[in-house]
XYZ file of C-alpha atoms in Angstrom:
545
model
C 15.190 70.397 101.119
C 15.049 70.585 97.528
C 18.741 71.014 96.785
C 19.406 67.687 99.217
C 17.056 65.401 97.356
C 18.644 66.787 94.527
C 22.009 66.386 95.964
C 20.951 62.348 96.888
C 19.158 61.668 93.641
C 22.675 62.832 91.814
C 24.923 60.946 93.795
C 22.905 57.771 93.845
C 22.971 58.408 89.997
C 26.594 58.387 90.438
C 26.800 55.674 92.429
C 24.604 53.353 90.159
C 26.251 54.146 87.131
C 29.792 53.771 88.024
C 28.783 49.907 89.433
C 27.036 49.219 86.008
C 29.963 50.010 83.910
C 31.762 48.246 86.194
C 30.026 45.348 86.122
C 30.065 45.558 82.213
C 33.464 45.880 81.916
C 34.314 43.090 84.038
C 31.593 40.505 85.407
C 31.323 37.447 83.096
C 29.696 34.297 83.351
C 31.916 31.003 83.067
C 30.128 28.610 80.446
C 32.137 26.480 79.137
C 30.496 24.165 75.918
C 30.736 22.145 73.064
C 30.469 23.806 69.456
C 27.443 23.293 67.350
C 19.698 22.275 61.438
C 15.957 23.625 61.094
C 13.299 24.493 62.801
C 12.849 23.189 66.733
C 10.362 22.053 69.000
C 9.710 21.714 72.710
C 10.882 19.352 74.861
C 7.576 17.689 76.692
C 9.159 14.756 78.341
C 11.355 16.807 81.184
C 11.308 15.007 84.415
C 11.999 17.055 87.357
C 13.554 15.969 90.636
C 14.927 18.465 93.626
C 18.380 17.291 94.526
C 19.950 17.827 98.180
C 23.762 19.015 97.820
C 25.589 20.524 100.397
C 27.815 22.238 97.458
C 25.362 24.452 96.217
C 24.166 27.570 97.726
C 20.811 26.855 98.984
C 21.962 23.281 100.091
C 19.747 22.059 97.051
C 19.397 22.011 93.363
C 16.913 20.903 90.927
C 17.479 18.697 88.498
C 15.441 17.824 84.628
C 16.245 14.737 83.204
C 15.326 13.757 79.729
C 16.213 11.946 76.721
C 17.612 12.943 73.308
C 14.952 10.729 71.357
C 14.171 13.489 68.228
C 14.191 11.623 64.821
C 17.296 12.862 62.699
C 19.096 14.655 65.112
C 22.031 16.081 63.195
C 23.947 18.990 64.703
C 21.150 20.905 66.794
C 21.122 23.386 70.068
C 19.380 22.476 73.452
C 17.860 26.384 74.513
C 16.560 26.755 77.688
C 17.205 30.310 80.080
C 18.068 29.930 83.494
C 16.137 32.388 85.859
C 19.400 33.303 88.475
C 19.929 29.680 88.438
C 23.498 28.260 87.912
C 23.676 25.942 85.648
C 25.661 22.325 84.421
C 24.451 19.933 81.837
C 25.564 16.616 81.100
C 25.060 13.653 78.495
C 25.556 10.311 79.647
C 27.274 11.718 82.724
C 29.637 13.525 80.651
C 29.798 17.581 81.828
C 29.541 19.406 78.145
C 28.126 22.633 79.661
C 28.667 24.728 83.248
C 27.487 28.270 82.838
C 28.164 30.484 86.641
C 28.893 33.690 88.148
C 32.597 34.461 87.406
C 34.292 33.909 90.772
C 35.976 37.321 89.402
C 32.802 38.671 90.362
C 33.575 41.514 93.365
C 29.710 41.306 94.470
C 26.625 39.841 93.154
C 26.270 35.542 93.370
C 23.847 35.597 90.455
C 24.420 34.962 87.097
C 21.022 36.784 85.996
C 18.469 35.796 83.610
C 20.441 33.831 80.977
C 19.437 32.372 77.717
C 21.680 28.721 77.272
C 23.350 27.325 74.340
C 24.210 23.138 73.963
C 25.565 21.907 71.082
C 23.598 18.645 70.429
C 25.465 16.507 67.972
C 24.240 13.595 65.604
C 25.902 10.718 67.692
C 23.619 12.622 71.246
C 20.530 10.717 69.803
C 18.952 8.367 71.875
C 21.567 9.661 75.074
C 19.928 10.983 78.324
C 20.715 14.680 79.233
C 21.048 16.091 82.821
C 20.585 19.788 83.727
C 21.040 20.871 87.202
C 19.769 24.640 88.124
C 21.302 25.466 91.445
C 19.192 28.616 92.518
C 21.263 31.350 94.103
C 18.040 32.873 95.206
C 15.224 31.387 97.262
C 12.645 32.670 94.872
C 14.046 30.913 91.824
C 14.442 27.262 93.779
C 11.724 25.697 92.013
C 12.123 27.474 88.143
C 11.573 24.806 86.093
C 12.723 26.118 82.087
C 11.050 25.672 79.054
C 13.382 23.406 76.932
C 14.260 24.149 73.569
C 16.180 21.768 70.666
C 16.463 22.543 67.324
C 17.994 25.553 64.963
C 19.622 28.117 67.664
C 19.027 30.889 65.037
C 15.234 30.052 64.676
C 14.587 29.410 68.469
C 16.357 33.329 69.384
C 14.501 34.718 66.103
C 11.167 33.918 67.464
C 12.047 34.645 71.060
C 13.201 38.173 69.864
C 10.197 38.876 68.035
C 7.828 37.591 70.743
C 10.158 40.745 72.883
C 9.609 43.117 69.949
C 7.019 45.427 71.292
C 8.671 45.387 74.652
C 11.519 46.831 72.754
C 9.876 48.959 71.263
C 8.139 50.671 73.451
C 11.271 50.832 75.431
C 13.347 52.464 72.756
C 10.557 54.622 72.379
C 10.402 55.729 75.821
C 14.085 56.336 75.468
C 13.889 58.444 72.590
C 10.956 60.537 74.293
C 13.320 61.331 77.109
C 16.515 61.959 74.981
C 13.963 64.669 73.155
C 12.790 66.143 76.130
C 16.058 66.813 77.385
C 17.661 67.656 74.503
C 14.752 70.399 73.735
C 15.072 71.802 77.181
C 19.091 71.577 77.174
C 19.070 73.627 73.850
C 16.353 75.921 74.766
C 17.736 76.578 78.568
C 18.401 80.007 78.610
C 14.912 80.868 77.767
C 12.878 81.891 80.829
C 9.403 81.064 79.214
C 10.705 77.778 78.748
C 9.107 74.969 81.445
C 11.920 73.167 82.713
C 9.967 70.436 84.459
C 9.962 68.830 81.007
C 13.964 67.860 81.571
C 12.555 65.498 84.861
C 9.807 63.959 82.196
C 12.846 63.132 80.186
C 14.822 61.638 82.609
C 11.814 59.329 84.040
C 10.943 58.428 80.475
C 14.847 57.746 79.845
C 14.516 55.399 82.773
C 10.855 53.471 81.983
C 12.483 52.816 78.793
C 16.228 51.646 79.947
C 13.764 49.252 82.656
C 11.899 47.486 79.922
C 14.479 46.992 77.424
C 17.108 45.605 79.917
C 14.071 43.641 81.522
C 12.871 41.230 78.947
C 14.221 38.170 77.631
C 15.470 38.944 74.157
C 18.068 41.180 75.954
C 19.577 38.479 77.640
C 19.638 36.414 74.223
C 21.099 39.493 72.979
C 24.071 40.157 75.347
C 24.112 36.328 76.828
C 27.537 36.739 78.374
C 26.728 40.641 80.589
C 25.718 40.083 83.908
C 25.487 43.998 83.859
C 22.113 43.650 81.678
C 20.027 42.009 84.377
C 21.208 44.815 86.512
C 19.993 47.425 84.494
C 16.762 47.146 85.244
C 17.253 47.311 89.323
C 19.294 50.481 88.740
C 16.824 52.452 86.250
C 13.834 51.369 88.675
C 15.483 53.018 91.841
C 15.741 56.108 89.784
C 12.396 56.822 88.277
C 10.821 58.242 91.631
C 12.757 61.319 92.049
C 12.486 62.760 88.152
C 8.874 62.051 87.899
C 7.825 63.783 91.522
C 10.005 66.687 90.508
C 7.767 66.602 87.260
C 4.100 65.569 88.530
C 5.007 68.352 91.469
C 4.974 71.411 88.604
C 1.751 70.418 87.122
C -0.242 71.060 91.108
C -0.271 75.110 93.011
C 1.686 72.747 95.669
C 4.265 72.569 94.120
C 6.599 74.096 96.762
C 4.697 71.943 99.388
C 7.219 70.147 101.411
C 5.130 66.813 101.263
C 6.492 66.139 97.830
C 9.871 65.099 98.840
C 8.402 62.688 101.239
C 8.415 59.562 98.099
C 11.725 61.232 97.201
C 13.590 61.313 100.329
C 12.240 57.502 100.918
C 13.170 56.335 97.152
C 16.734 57.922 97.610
C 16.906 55.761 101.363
C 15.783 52.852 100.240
C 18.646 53.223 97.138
C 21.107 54.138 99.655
C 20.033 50.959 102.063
C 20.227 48.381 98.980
C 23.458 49.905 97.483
C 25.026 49.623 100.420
C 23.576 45.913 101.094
C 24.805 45.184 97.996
C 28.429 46.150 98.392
C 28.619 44.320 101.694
C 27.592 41.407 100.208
C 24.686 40.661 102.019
C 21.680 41.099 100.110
C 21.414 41.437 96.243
C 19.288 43.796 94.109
C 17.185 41.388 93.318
C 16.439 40.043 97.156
C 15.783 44.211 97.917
C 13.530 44.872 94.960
C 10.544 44.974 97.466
C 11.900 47.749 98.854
C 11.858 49.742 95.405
C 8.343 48.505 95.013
C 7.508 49.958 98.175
C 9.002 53.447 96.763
C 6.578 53.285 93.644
C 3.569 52.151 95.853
C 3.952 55.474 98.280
C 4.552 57.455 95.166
C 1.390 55.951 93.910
C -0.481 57.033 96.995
C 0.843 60.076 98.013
C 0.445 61.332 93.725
C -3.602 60.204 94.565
C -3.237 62.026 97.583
C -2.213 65.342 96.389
C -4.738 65.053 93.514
C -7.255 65.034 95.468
C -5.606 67.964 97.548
C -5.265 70.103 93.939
C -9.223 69.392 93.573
C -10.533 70.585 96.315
C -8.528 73.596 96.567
C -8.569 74.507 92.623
C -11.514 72.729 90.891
C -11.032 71.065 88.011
C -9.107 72.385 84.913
C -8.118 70.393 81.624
C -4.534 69.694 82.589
C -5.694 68.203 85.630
C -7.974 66.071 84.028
C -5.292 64.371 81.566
C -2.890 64.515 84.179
C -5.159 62.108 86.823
C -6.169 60.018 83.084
C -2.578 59.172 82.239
C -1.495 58.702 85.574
C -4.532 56.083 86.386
C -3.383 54.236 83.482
C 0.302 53.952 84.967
C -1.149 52.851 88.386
C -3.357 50.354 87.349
C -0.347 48.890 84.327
C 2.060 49.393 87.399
C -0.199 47.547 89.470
C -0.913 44.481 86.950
C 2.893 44.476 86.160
C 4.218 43.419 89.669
C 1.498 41.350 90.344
C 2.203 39.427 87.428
C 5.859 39.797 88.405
C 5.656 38.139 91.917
C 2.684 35.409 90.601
C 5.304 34.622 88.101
C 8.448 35.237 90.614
C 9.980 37.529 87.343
C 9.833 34.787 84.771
C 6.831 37.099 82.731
C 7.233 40.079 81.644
C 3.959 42.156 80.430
C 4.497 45.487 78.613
C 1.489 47.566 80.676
C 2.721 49.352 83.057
C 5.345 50.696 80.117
C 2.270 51.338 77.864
C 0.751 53.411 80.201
C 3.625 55.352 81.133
C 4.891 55.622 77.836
C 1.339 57.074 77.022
C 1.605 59.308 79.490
C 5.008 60.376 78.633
C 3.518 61.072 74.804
C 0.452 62.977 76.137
C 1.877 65.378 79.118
C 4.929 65.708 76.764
C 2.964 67.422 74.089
C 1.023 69.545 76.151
C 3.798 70.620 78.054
C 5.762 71.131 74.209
C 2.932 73.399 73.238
C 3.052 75.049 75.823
C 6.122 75.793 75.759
C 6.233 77.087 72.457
C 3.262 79.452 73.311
C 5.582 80.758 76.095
C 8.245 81.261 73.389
C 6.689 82.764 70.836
C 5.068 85.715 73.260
C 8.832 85.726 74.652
C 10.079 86.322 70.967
C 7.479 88.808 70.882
C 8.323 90.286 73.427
C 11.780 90.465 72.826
C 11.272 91.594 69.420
C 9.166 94.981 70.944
C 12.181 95.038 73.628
C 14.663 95.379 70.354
C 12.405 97.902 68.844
C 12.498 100.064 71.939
C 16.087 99.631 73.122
C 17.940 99.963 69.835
C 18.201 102.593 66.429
C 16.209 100.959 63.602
C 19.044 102.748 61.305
C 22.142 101.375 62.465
C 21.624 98.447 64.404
C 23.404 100.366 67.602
C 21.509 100.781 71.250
C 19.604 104.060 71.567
C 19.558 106.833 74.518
C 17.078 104.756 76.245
C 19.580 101.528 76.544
C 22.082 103.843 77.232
C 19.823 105.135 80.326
C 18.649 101.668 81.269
C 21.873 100.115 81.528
C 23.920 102.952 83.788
C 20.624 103.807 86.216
C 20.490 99.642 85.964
C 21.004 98.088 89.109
C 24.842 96.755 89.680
C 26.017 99.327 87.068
C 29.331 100.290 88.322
C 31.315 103.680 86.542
C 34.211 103.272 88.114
C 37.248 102.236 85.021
C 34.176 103.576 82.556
C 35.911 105.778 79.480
C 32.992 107.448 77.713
C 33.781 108.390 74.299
C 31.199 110.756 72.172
C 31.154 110.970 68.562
C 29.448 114.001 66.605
C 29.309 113.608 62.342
C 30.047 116.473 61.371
C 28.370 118.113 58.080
C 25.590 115.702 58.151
C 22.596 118.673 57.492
C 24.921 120.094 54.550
C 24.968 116.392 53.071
C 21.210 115.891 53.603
C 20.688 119.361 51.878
C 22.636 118.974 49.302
C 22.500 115.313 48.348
C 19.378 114.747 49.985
C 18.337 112.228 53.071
C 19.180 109.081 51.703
C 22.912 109.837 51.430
C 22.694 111.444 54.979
C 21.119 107.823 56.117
C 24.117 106.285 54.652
C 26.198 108.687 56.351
C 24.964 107.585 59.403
C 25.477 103.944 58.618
C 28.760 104.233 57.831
C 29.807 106.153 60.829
C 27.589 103.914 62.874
C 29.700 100.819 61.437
C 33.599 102.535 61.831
C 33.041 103.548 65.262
C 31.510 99.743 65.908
C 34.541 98.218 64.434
C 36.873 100.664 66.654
C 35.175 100.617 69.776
C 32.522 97.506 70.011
C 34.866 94.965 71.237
C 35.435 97.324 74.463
C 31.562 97.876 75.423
C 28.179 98.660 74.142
C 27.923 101.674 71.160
C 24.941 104.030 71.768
C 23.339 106.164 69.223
C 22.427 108.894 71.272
C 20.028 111.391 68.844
C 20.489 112.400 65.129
C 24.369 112.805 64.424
C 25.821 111.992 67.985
C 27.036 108.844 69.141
C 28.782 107.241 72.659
C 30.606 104.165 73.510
C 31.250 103.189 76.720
C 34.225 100.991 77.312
C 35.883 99.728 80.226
C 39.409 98.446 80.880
C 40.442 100.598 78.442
C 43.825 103.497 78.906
C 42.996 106.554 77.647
C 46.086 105.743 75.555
C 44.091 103.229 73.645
C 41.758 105.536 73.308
C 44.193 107.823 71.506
C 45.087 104.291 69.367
C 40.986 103.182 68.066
C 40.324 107.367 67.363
C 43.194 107.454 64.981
C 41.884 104.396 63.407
C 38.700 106.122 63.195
C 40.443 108.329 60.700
C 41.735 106.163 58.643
C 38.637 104.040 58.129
C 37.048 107.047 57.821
C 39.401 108.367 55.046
C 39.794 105.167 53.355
C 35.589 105.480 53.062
C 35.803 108.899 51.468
C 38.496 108.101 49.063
C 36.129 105.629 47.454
C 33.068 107.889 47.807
C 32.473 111.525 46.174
C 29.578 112.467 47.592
C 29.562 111.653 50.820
C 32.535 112.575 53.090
C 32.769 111.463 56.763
C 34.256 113.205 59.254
C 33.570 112.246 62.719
C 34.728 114.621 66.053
C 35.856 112.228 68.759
C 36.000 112.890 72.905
C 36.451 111.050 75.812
C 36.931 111.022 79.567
C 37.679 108.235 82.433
C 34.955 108.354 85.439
C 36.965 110.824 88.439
C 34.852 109.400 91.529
C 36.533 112.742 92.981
C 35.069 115.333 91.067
C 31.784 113.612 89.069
C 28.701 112.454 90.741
C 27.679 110.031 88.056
C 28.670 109.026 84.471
C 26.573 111.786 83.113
C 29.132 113.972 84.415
C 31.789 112.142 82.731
C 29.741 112.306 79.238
C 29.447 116.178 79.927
C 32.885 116.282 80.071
C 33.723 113.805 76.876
C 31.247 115.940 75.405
C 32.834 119.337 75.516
C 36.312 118.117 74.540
C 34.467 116.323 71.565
C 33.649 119.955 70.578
C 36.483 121.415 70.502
C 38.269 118.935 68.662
C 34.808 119.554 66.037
C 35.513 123.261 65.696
C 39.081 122.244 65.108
C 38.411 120.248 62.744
C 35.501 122.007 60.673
C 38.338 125.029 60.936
C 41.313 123.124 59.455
C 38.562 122.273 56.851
C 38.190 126.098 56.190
C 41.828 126.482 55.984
C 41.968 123.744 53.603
C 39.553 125.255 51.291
């Protein structure tokens, strides 16, 4: 069940995505103009009248009539935004502005929520002005604007700012979730990491993407991107399933299968009003009830198993916080679409994002520092599993690695070449030049037979002067190749040093299924042959002296 939702939540993702960049690459709205002053006031005198015309969508349009009678009109802009409303304008009965949906357009008969530019020139003054708003949507038939006239720069300045803690909280929200993900992403190998935090970043990604695209400096913004007013149908569909994934791992439910209920509904409903969408017979915005309905159940169902967690567990401090923040989103949530159907989506009101974006901020850090808690015992941890699975000395794995990893489950010897190393002389060097030059002996062998023989397998420090690697996919040929190099680093080391002089006895063998019962057996045998080829060598020493 999990992987499905999953599996739906992705490719709805998918799905959502690829029609949002199309759109943005290639819906555009047809407004066609005249070219352009301080300051601007309101137009009071608008007078409204609803217009029957079999050419518009809704066989009706509504139309504001008013006239141009500002003292010292001198090149000024009429502002006014159209709430998915298409829109013509006309002085004197002259058409000087049409703003549509492109034809071009391969689904979708709204424009969206756009902000509209006249050009009022000196000679408009005194003129009447006409704007018709055709609704393409039953909701917006009776919209009447707020009209605008004055300096275009001044009236989107103030606009803007009026937007600016909208936008901020959105960006906010989006940097949140870029944080969160980016700290899990870097950090996902680590087991003690909680990985739940990725699904807070991912609904906080979304919150934020909602709010930004959703209020009206956007569309003042981007005036020309039907894509924008999208955006905020798309990022709502998709906040259900990465916050249930996330909400789930804070309950001892978690593996309930109740909690995919809001999913598997949120990732239907998406499905239904994709699909509705595509066909062309329903827009986003005429299904956005049904994506409501998706935050509602998750709503009640999140209450639900809250109340579940308490009677089963008690309280703890988690919990506590947890049913805190997530009141606050409720009742913001709550206040938000009633404001948003009292208003039919001309207001916008920043409290359900304040509460989530608190929320995001306060489960964020505690799951953060908890997190880190996890990782610094895991460091610990790992720093006591270094201690005990490698040779302070030289930096190689011990006899006890060696054990773990060929009694290790999955271990297979077959192609395994052992090769043992023995230093030879290393008591007469620490007698005679004492212990520190036999540490550095060690060293130094420890680092030639890494540089042979590390890029084959792991190198073992098995007790005081004896040493393994065990390679695979190696000939014994090769073998023969890295052991003569052996010698040479190890000669080139003594020609520079007058104390200390390396020689290092080398055997291996190839795992024989046939005749071994394990890879000790092969290390026995690698073992013996790396003894004889010691007493040769400590007796062409003799012979050399």
């Amino acid at each position: 069940m999990r992987r499905f939702v999953k599996l739906g939540y992705v490719v709805c993702s998918v799905v959502l995505a690829v029609i949002f960049l199309f759109m943005l690459g290639t819906f555009r709205l047809d407004i066609r103009q005249r070219e352009n002053s301080a300051g601007y006031i309101t137009l009071k005198n608008c007078r409204t009248e609803e217009i029957q015309d079999s050419g518009a969508r809704l066989g009706q349009l509504l139309r504001c009539t008013f006239v141009l009678d500002r003292q010292n009109i001198t090149d000024e802009t009429l502002v006014f935004q159209a709430y998915h409303q298409n829109v013509t304008v006309r002085i004197d009965g002259e058409t000087v502005y049409r703003m549509q949906a492109d034809q071009g357009n391969s689904f979708g008969s709204t424009p969206g929520c756009v902000w509209n530019f006249i050009a009022i020139q000196s000679e408009d003054r005194g003129r009447t002005v006409e704007v018709d708003l055709e609704p393409v949507y039953r909701s917006s038939m009776d919209i009447i604007p707020e009209f605008f006239l004055g300096s275009k720069y001044e009236i989107c300045r103030d606009k803007i700012l009026k937007d600016l803690p909208s936008l901020i909280l959105g960006v906010i929200a989006v940097i949140l979730g870029l944080v969160y993900a980016a700290f899990i992403l870097y950090n996902r190998k680590n087991t003690e990491v909680d990985k739940s935090l990725l699904m807070l970043g991912l609904f906080s990604i979304q919150i934020g993407l909602w709010k930004i695209a959703d209020v009206d400096a956007i569309h003042i913004l981007f005036p020309r991107s039907i894509a924008v007013s999208y955006l905020p149908y798309f990022s709502l569909m998709l906040i259900v399933v990465p916050f249930t994934f996330f909400v789930k791992s804070l309950h001892s439910t978690a593996e309930k299968p109740g909690w995919y209920i809001p999913c598997l509904f949120s990732i239907g409903s998406a499905v239904v009003q994709i699909g509705l969408q595509l066909l062309g017979i329903a827009d986003f915005r005429e299904m956005l009830w049904l994506t409501h309905v998706s935050l509602f159940l998750l709503c009640v169902f999140d209450v639900y198993l809250i109340i579940r967690e308490i009677a089963a567990k008690g309280w703890s401090r988690r919990l506590r916080i947890n049913i805190s923040c997530i009141g606050l989103c409720f009742l913001g949530l709550i206040l938000d679409m009633g404001v948003y159907y009292i208003s039919r989506g001309t207001v916008q009101t920043v409290l359900g994002l304040l509460g989530f974006t608190t929320y995001n901020v306060v489960l964020g850090i505690y799951s953060v520092r908890d997190a880190k808690a996890l990782m610094a015992i895991g460091m610990q941890a790992k720093k006591l599993e270094n201690k005990a699975f490698h040779d302070q000395l030289t930096g190689l794995n011990n006899r006890t690695a060696f054990a773990e990893l060929i009694h290790g489950e999955g271990f297979e010897p077959e192609k395994c070449v052992v090769v043992m190393f023995d230093l030879n002389n290393l008591k007469y060097c620490n007698d005679t030049f004492g212990h520190e030059a036999g540490d550095e002996y060690i060293r130094e062998s420890a680092r030639i037979i890494s540089e042979c023989f590390a890029d084959l397998g792991p190198c073992y420090r098995m007790g005081g002067d004896e040493f393994c690697a065990l390679v695979r996919g190696c000939s014994l040929r090769e073998c023969d190749r890295r052991l003569e190099r052996i010698g040479k680093l190890a000669a080139e080391y003594n020609n520079t040093h007058e104390n200390i002089h390396i020689g290092i006895a080398c055997g291996y063998e190839i795992y024989d299924r046939r005749i071994e019962y394990d890879i000790n057996d092969t290390l026995r045998r690698a073992d013996k042959m790396m003894y004889e080829r010691k007493y040769k060598m400590k007796h062409q020493d003799c012979n050399a002296m």
